[in-house]
Coordinates of C-alpha atoms in Angstrom, one line a residue:
M381 CA -31.6 -95.8 56.2
K382 CA -35.0 -94.5 55.0
Q383 CA -34.4 -95.5 51.1
I384 CA -32.9 -98.9 52.1
F385 CA -36.1 -99.6 53.9
K386 CA -37.9 -98.4 51.0
S387 CA -35.6 -100.8 48.6
I388 CA -36.6 -103.7 50.5
I389 CA -40.5 -102.8 50.6
A390 CA -40.7 -102.1 47.2
H391 CA -39.0 -105.6 46.1
P392 CA -40.1 -107.9 48.8
G393 CA -39.8 -111.2 46.3
R394 CA -36.1 -110.4 46.2
A395 CA -35.6 -109.6 49.8
T396 CA -37.2 -112.8 51.2
G397 CA -34.8 -115.2 49.4
L398 CA -31.7 -113.6 50.9
L399 CA -33.3 -113.4 54.3
I400 CA -34.3 -117.3 54.4
E401 CA -30.4 -117.9 53.1
V402 CA -29.5 -115.7 56.0
I403 CA -31.9 -117.4 58.4
I404 CA -30.5 -120.8 57.6
V405 CA -26.8 -119.9 57.7
T406 CA -27.4 -118.5 61.2
I407 CA -29.0 -121.5 62.6
I408 CA -26.3 -123.9 61.2
G409 CA -23.7 -121.3 62.5
W410 CA -25.0 -121.3 65.6
I411 CA -24.4 -125.7 65.4
V412 CA -20.9 -125.3 64.1
I413 CA -19.3 -122.0 65.8
E414 CA -20.1 -123.0 69.3
P415 CA -17.8 -125.9 69.7
V416 CA -15.1 -124.4 67.2
A417 CA -15.3 -121.4 69.8
I418 CA -15.3 -123.4 73.0
K419 CA -12.4 -125.7 72.0
T420 CA -10.6 -122.6 70.5
T421 CA -10.4 -121.3 73.6
T422 CA -9.4 -124.4 75.7
A423 CA -6.5 -125.0 73.3
L424 CA -5.1 -121.3 73.6
I425 CA -5.4 -121.5 77.7
P426 CA -1.8 -120.7 78.8
A427 CA 0.8 -123.5 79.4
G428 CA 2.2 -121.4 82.6
Y429 CA 5.7 -122.5 82.0
D430 CA 8.6 -122.1 79.3
Y431 CA 7.8 -125.3 76.9
D432 CA 9.6 -123.1 73.8
R433 CA 13.2 -123.3 75.6
L434 CA 12.7 -127.2 77.1
I435 CA 14.1 -130.0 75.4
K436 CA 13.4 -133.4 77.0
V437 CA 15.3 -136.7 76.5
S438 CA 14.5 -140.5 77.6
L439 CA 16.5 -142.5 80.1
S440 CA 17.1 -146.1 78.9
R441 CA 19.1 -148.9 80.1
F442 CA 20.8 -151.2 77.7
S443 CA 19.9 -154.8 77.7
S444 CA 21.3 -157.6 78.9
R445 CA 21.6 -159.0 75.4
S446 CA 23.2 -156.0 74.2
E447 CA 26.9 -155.7 73.2
K448 CA 27.1 -152.6 75.2
Y449 CA 25.7 -154.1 78.3
D450 CA 28.1 -154.3 81.0
S451 CA 27.6 -157.1 83.5
N452 CA 29.9 -156.2 86.2
I453 CA 27.9 -153.3 87.5
P454 CA 25.2 -153.6 89.5
T455 CA 21.6 -153.6 88.9
D456 CA 20.4 -152.0 92.3
N457 CA 18.3 -148.7 92.6
E458 CA 21.0 -147.1 93.8
Q459 CA 23.4 -147.8 91.3
R460 CA 20.3 -146.6 89.0
D461 CA 19.9 -143.3 90.5
A462 CA 23.5 -142.7 90.8
A463 CA 23.9 -143.4 87.2
Y464 CA 20.8 -141.1 86.4
D465 CA 22.6 -138.5 88.8
R466 CA 25.5 -138.3 86.5
L467 CA 23.7 -138.2 83.2
L468 CA 21.8 -135.1 84.6
R469 CA 25.3 -133.5 85.4
M470 CA 26.8 -133.8 82.2
L471 CA 23.7 -132.5 80.4
R472 CA 23.8 -129.6 82.6
Q473 CA 27.4 -128.9 81.8
R474 CA 26.7 -129.2 77.8
N475 CA 26.8 -125.6 76.3
G476 CA 24.0 -123.9 75.7
V477 CA 21.7 -125.4 78.8
E478 CA 20.8 -123.3 81.6
N479 CA 19.2 -125.7 83.8
A480 CA 18.1 -129.7 83.6
T481 CA 15.7 -131.5 85.9
F482 CA 14.6 -134.6 86.2
D483 CA 10.9 -135.9 84.6
F484 CA 8.6 -138.5 85.6
S485 CA 5.9 -140.2 83.9
L486 CA 3.3 -138.0 85.7
G487 CA 4.5 -134.9 84.4
F488 CA 3.3 -132.2 81.8
E489 CA 2.3 -133.5 78.6
S490 CA 2.7 -137.1 79.7
S491 CA -0.4 -139.8 78.4
S492 CA -0.2 -140.9 81.8
S493 CA -2.0 -139.1 84.8
S494 CA -3.0 -139.7 88.3
M495 CA -5.9 -137.9 90.0
S496 CA -7.7 -137.7 93.7
G497 CA -10.6 -135.6 95.0
I498 CA -10.1 -133.1 98.0
K499 CA -12.6 -131.6 99.9
A500 CA -13.1 -128.2 99.0
D501 CA -13.7 -125.0 101.2
S502 CA -17.1 -125.1 103.0
V503 CA -18.1 -121.5 101.1
F504 CA -18.6 -124.1 98.0
K505 CA -21.1 -126.3 99.4
K506 CA -23.8 -126.8 97.0
D507 CA -27.2 -128.2 98.2
D508 CA -26.1 -128.8 101.9
E509 CA -23.5 -131.5 100.4
E510 CA -19.6 -131.6 100.9
C511 CA -17.9 -130.5 97.7
Y512 CA -15.1 -132.2 96.0
V513 CA -12.5 -130.8 93.7
G514 CA -10.4 -133.3 91.3
V515 CA -6.6 -132.8 91.3
S516 CA -4.1 -134.0 88.8
F517 CA -0.6 -135.1 90.5
I518 CA 2.3 -133.9 89.0
E519 CA 5.9 -135.7 90.1
Y520 CA 9.1 -134.4 90.8
K521 CA 12.7 -134.6 92.6
P522 CA 13.0 -132.1 95.2
N523 CA 16.3 -130.4 94.7
T524 CA 16.9 -131.0 91.3
E525 CA 15.7 -127.2 90.0
Y526 CA 12.4 -128.9 88.7
F527 CA 10.8 -125.2 88.9
T528 CA 13.3 -123.4 87.5
T529 CA 14.0 -125.8 84.5
F530 CA 10.4 -125.4 83.5
G531 CA 9.8 -121.8 84.3
I532 CA 7.0 -122.1 87.0
K533 CA 6.0 -118.8 88.4
D534 CA 4.6 -118.4 91.5
I535 CA 1.1 -116.4 92.1
N536 CA 2.7 -112.9 91.9
G537 CA 4.0 -114.0 88.2
N538 CA 7.7 -114.2 89.8
P539 CA 9.9 -117.2 89.8
F540 CA 8.9 -120.0 92.0
S541 CA 11.3 -120.9 94.8
E542 CA 11.1 -124.4 95.8
P543 CA 10.7 -125.0 99.4
N544 CA 12.5 -127.8 101.5
N545 CA 10.4 -130.7 101.0
N546 CA 10.7 -133.8 103.4
G547 CA 8.7 -135.9 101.1
N548 CA 5.4 -135.8 102.6
S549 CA 4.5 -132.2 101.9
Y550 CA 2.9 -130.7 98.6
I551 CA 3.2 -127.8 96.4
I552 CA -0.1 -126.9 94.8
G553 CA -1.6 -124.7 92.0
K554 CA -3.4 -121.5 92.4
S555 CA -6.7 -122.9 91.6
T556 CA -6.3 -125.8 94.0
A557 CA -5.2 -123.3 96.9
K558 CA -8.2 -121.3 96.3
S559 CA -10.3 -124.5 96.1
L560 CA -9.2 -125.5 99.7
C561 CA -8.9 -122.1 101.4
H562 CA -11.3 -119.5 99.5
N563 CA -10.4 -116.2 101.7
K564 CA -7.0 -117.1 103.3
S565 CA -3.7 -118.8 102.6
A566 CA -3.2 -122.4 102.0
I567 CA 0.2 -122.8 103.0
G568 CA 0.6 -124.8 106.1
T569 CA -2.9 -126.6 106.0
N570 CA -3.3 -130.1 105.0
L571 CA -4.2 -131.2 101.1
F572 CA -6.2 -134.4 102.4
T573 CA -8.5 -134.2 105.3
W574 CA -9.4 -137.8 105.5
D575 CA -6.8 -139.0 108.2
D576 CA -6.4 -136.6 110.8
E577 CA -3.3 -138.4 111.8
E578 CA -1.2 -138.4 108.5
K579 CA 0.4 -134.8 107.4
S580 CA -0.2 -133.9 104.0
T581 CA 1.2 -130.0 104.8
I582 CA 1.0 -127.6 101.7
I583 CA 4.3 -125.9 101.6
G584 CA 3.9 -123.8 98.3
V585 CA 1.5 -122.1 95.9
T586 CA 2.3 -121.9 91.9
E587 CA 0.7 -120.2 89.1
D588 CA -2.1 -122.4 87.3
T589 CA -0.5 -124.7 84.6
P590 CA -2.6 -127.4 82.9
Y591 CA -1.5 -130.9 82.9
K592 CA -1.4 -130.8 79.3
K593 CA -2.4 -128.9 76.2
G594 CA -6.2 -129.1 75.8
S595 CA -6.7 -130.3 79.0
G596 CA -8.5 -126.9 80.2
R597 CA -8.5 -125.4 83.7
T598 CA -6.6 -128.3 86.0
A599 CA -6.3 -128.1 89.6
I600 CA -2.7 -129.3 89.7
V601 CA -0.6 -131.0 92.8
F602 CA 3.1 -131.4 93.0
R603 CA 4.4 -134.3 95.2
V604 CA 7.8 -136.0 95.4
A605 CA 8.4 -139.1 93.5
N606 CA 8.6 -142.2 95.3
Q607 CA 11.7 -143.5 93.2
E608 CA 11.3 -147.2 94.5
W609 CA 8.5 -147.5 92.4
A610 CA 8.7 -144.8 90.2
S611 CA 12.1 -143.7 88.6
P612 CA 12.6 -140.9 86.1
E613 CA 11.9 -141.3 82.7
G614 CA 13.3 -138.6 81.3
I615 CA 15.6 -135.3 81.9
V616 CA 14.0 -132.0 80.8
M617 CA 16.8 -129.2 79.8
R618 CA 15.8 -125.5 79.5
L619 CA 18.0 -123.9 76.9
R620 CA 19.8 -120.8 77.4
K621 CA 18.1 -117.6 75.7
G622 CA 19.1 -117.4 72.2
V623 CA 19.9 -120.9 71.7
N624 CA 18.2 -122.3 68.6
P625 CA 16.0 -125.5 70.2
R626 CA 16.4 -127.7 66.9
S627 CA 19.8 -126.9 66.1
F628 CA 20.4 -127.9 69.6
V629 CA 18.8 -131.4 69.1
D630 CA 20.5 -131.8 65.7
K631 CA 23.7 -131.6 67.6
L632 CA 22.6 -133.5 70.7
I633 CA 21.8 -136.6 68.4
N634 CA 25.2 -136.2 67.0
D635 CA 26.6 -136.6 70.5
M636 CA 24.5 -139.0 72.0
P637 CA 27.1 -141.7 72.6
D638 CA 29.1 -139.3 75.2
Y639 CA 26.0 -139.5 77.2
R640 CA 26.2 -142.7 79.0
S641 CA 26.7 -144.0 82.8
G642 CA 27.3 -147.5 83.2
N643 CA 24.5 -149.4 81.8
Y644 CA 22.1 -146.4 81.6
Y645 CA 22.0 -143.9 78.6
I646 CA 20.0 -141.0 77.0
T647 CA 17.7 -141.2 73.7
H648 CA 14.9 -140.0 71.9
P649 CA 15.9 -135.7 72.6
Q650 CA 12.6 -134.0 71.6
L651 CA 11.5 -130.2 71.6
L652 CA 8.6 -130.0 74.7
S653 CA 6.6 -127.7 72.2
D654 CA 6.6 -131.0 69.7
I655 CA 5.4 -132.9 72.7
R656 CA 2.8 -130.6 73.2
E657 CA 1.5 -130.7 69.8
E658 CA 1.4 -134.6 69.6
S659 CA -0.4 -134.9 72.8
F660 CA -3.1 -132.5 71.4
S661 CA -3.0 -133.7 67.8
S662 CA -6.2 -135.9 68.2
Q663 CA -8.0 -132.6 69.3
K664 CA -6.1 -130.4 66.7
R665 CA -7.8 -132.6 63.8
E666 CA -11.2 -132.5 65.2
L667 CA -10.6 -128.8 65.7
I668 CA -9.4 -128.2 62.1
Q669 CA -12.5 -130.2 60.8
K670 CA -14.7 -128.0 62.5
W671 CA -13.1 -125.0 61.4
I672 CA -12.9 -126.3 57.6
I673 CA -17.0 -126.8 58.1
V674 CA -17.3 -123.0 59.3
I675 CA -15.0 -121.7 56.6
F676 CA -17.2 -123.8 54.1
F677 CA -20.5 -122.3 55.3
L678 CA -19.1 -118.6 55.6
V679 CA -17.7 -119.0 51.7
N680 CA -20.8 -120.7 50.6
M681 CA -22.8 -117.5 52.3
L682 CA -20.4 -114.9 50.7
L683 CA -21.0 -116.6 47.2
G684 CA -24.5 -116.9 47.7
I685 CA -25.2 -112.9 48.7
A686 CA -22.8 -111.9 45.9
G687 CA -24.7 -114.0 43.3
T688 CA -28.1 -112.8 44.6
F689 CA -27.1 -108.9 44.3
Y690 CA -25.2 -109.9 40.8
V691 CA -28.6 -111.2 39.3
Q692 CA -30.5 -108.4 40.6
C693 CA -28.1 -105.9 39.2
K694 CA -30.2 -105.3 36.0
T695 CA -33.2 -104.7 38.0
R696 CA -31.3 -102.3 40.2
I697 CA -29.5 -100.2 37.5
P698 CA -33.0 -98.3 36.4
D699 CA -33.1 -97.1 40.1
A700 CA -29.5 -96.3 40.3
G701 CA -30.1 -94.4 37.2
V702 CA -33.2 -92.3 38.6
M703 CA -30.9 -91.5 41.8
R704 CA -27.9 -90.4 39.8
A705 CA -30.0 -88.1 37.8
F706 CA -31.3 -86.3 41.2
G707 CA -27.7 -86.0 42.1
A708 CA -26.9 -89.1 44.3
R709 CA -23.3 -89.7 44.4
R710 CA -22.0 -93.3 43.6
S711 CA -20.8 -93.9 46.9
L712 CA -24.2 -93.4 48.4
I713 CA -25.6 -95.6 45.9
E714 CA -23.1 -98.4 46.9
W715 CA -23.3 -98.4 50.0
S716 CA -27.2 -98.2 50.1
I717 CA -27.0 -101.6 48.5
V718 CA -24.4 -102.9 50.8
G719 CA -26.6 -101.2 53.7
E720 CA -29.4 -103.5 52.4
A721 CA -27.6 -106.8 52.5
C722 CA -26.3 -106.1 56.1
L723 CA -29.9 -105.0 57.1
L724 CA -31.3 -108.3 56.0
A725 CA -28.3 -110.1 57.3
F726 CA -28.8 -108.8 60.9
I727 CA -32.9 -109.2 60.6
G728 CA -32.1 -112.7 59.2
W729 CA -29.7 -113.2 62.6
L730 CA -32.2 -112.1 64.7
I731 CA -35.0 -114.7 63.3
G732 CA -32.3 -117.7 63.4
S733 CA -30.9 -116.9 66.8
I734 CA -34.2 -116.7 68.2
I735 CA -35.6 -120.1 67.0
Y736 CA -32.4 -121.6 67.7
I737 CA -32.6 -120.1 71.3
I738 CA -36.1 -121.6 71.6
Y739 CA -34.6 -125.4 70.3
L740 CA -31.8 -125.3 72.9
K741 CA -34.8 -123.6 75.7
Y742 CA -36.5 -127.7 74.5
Q743 CA -33.3 -129.6 74.9
G744 CA -32.4 -127.8 78.4
F745 CA -29.7 -125.4 77.5
P746 CA -27.1 -128.4 77.0
M747 CA -23.3 -127.1 78.3
E748 CA -20.2 -128.4 77.5
F749 CA -17.3 -127.5 79.7
D750 CA -13.5 -128.1 79.8
T751 CA -13.8 -129.1 83.3
D752 CA -16.2 -131.1 85.3
S753 CA -16.0 -129.0 88.4
Y754 CA -18.3 -126.3 89.1
I755 CA -15.7 -124.6 92.0
I756 CA -12.8 -124.6 89.1
R757 CA -15.5 -122.9 87.0
I758 CA -16.2 -120.1 89.6
I759 CA -12.2 -119.6 90.6
R760 CA -11.3 -119.2 87.1
P761 CA -14.0 -118.2 85.1
I762 CA -14.3 -118.2 81.0
W763 CA -17.0 -116.9 79.0
Y764 CA -18.9 -119.9 78.2
D765 CA -19.2 -120.8 81.7
T766 CA -22.7 -119.2 81.6
K767 CA -25.7 -119.1 79.4
L768 CA -25.8 -115.3 79.4
G769 CA -21.7 -115.3 78.4
R770 CA -21.9 -118.4 76.0
Y771 CA -24.7 -117.2 74.1
S772 CA -23.7 -113.7 73.9
V773 CA -20.5 -114.1 72.6
I774 CA -21.4 -116.8 70.1
G775 CA -24.3 -114.6 68.8
S776 CA -22.0 -111.7 68.5
I777 CA -19.3 -113.8 66.6
I778 CA -22.0 -114.9 64.2
L779 CA -23.4 -111.5 63.8
L780 CA -19.6 -110.1 63.1
L781 CA -19.3 -113.0 60.4
L782 CA -22.8 -112.8 58.8
L783 CA -22.6 -108.7 58.5
T784 CA -18.8 -109.1 57.4
T785 CA -19.9 -111.3 54.5
S786 CA -23.0 -109.5 53.5
A787 CA -21.1 -106.5 53.2
L788 CA -18.3 -107.6 51.3
G789 CA -20.9 -109.9 48.9
A790 CA -22.8 -106.8 48.1
W791 CA -20.0 -104.6 47.7
L792 CA -19.0 -106.6 44.7
P793 CA -21.8 -106.0 42.7
A794 CA -22.8 -102.5 44.1
R795 CA -19.7 -101.3 42.4
K796 CA -21.1 -102.4 39.2
V797 CA -24.1 -100.5 39.5
G798 CA -23.1 -97.6 40.9
R799 CA -20.6 -97.1 37.8
V800 CA -23.1 -97.6 35.3
P801 CA -23.4 -94.2 33.2
I802 CA -26.7 -92.2 33.8
V803 CA -27.7 -92.6 30.2
D804 CA -27.4 -96.3 29.8
S805 CA -29.5 -96.7 33.4
L806 CA -32.0 -94.6 32.2
R807 CA -32.5 -96.4 28.6
D808 CA -35.1 -98.9 29.7
E809 CA -37.0 -96.3 31.6

């Protein structure tokens, strides 16, 4: 370490340029890595259900102008529901299917959404004001094995057992339950409190499940679908273990004409994993663009450091020759050059980070979250929820990347310096 400091002090000019480069890259790193790290973490939040084993088909109806339309069949809701039930039974009997259930427009990975505010536990009061949590609704039809089909777990990690629902009760996610009743069970309490006469009893609590990929931490409420105005839009099938989902879809496409009931039929089979990726596609493109920028600056830094030390090779060869003449090993010479680069990277990171933190202070430390509810952030904390956690993690990531690129960029020319014969290295002395 003493030799490294002496080398830097003896040649301040060549260290200054590299130091300035690292400071600039550090500041840019803070700007580009923070949103990348946050969005990547949000995208990696577990789905909470077995999407990799799920296939969704859409329910459709022949037009009255279609040749396949049967005008003798009634078109009332009762006939429609009966046709849907027959299609559900037919798909459950298909080889390779473990379970199947109806899927509504308010469901996982849906482009539609419905939200409401619920009054939170008084323990979350802030500035003596009543606190509310926004919840997203997911609709299901009771006694159709909805939770079993999706593989949703209870708060203990076991398969959720669907309780009987009279149509006016609710099943909620773990975060929703904690928001309502922080230190006790939410089962048996009312979800909504604005009307004491209207019962909205909570009858079950599931593990947390984001509404869709990239939506972050979501407070979920499962409610019974009112089929008078919200009929199922599809059927979701859960495949047995060992069944290849894509092969299953290919075979199902060939057999589609067999799945018809009256004027209703199934269409557009899709893997739910593909639907997840499709709903996340716009965010994914943005995330990839940000990762490209990060990689671009890291590669440029690597090349810059390597180029700086390559240029300095001739000036370092005499120093290496003197050290070799006094018995220094090649590895010591090489690692002293690498250590010098890492030390300069650390100093540059420290200076650049201080500059950027001062800038953030004047900006009021703007914080971007995956949820607007501070209550959800308290219940399900993630590293970027607090200033200390966020800037410690981001700073550590930047430092690790700088040290890695600095070490690699210096090691390549250091090998050349360390392997020069003693006679050649001392020729110019």
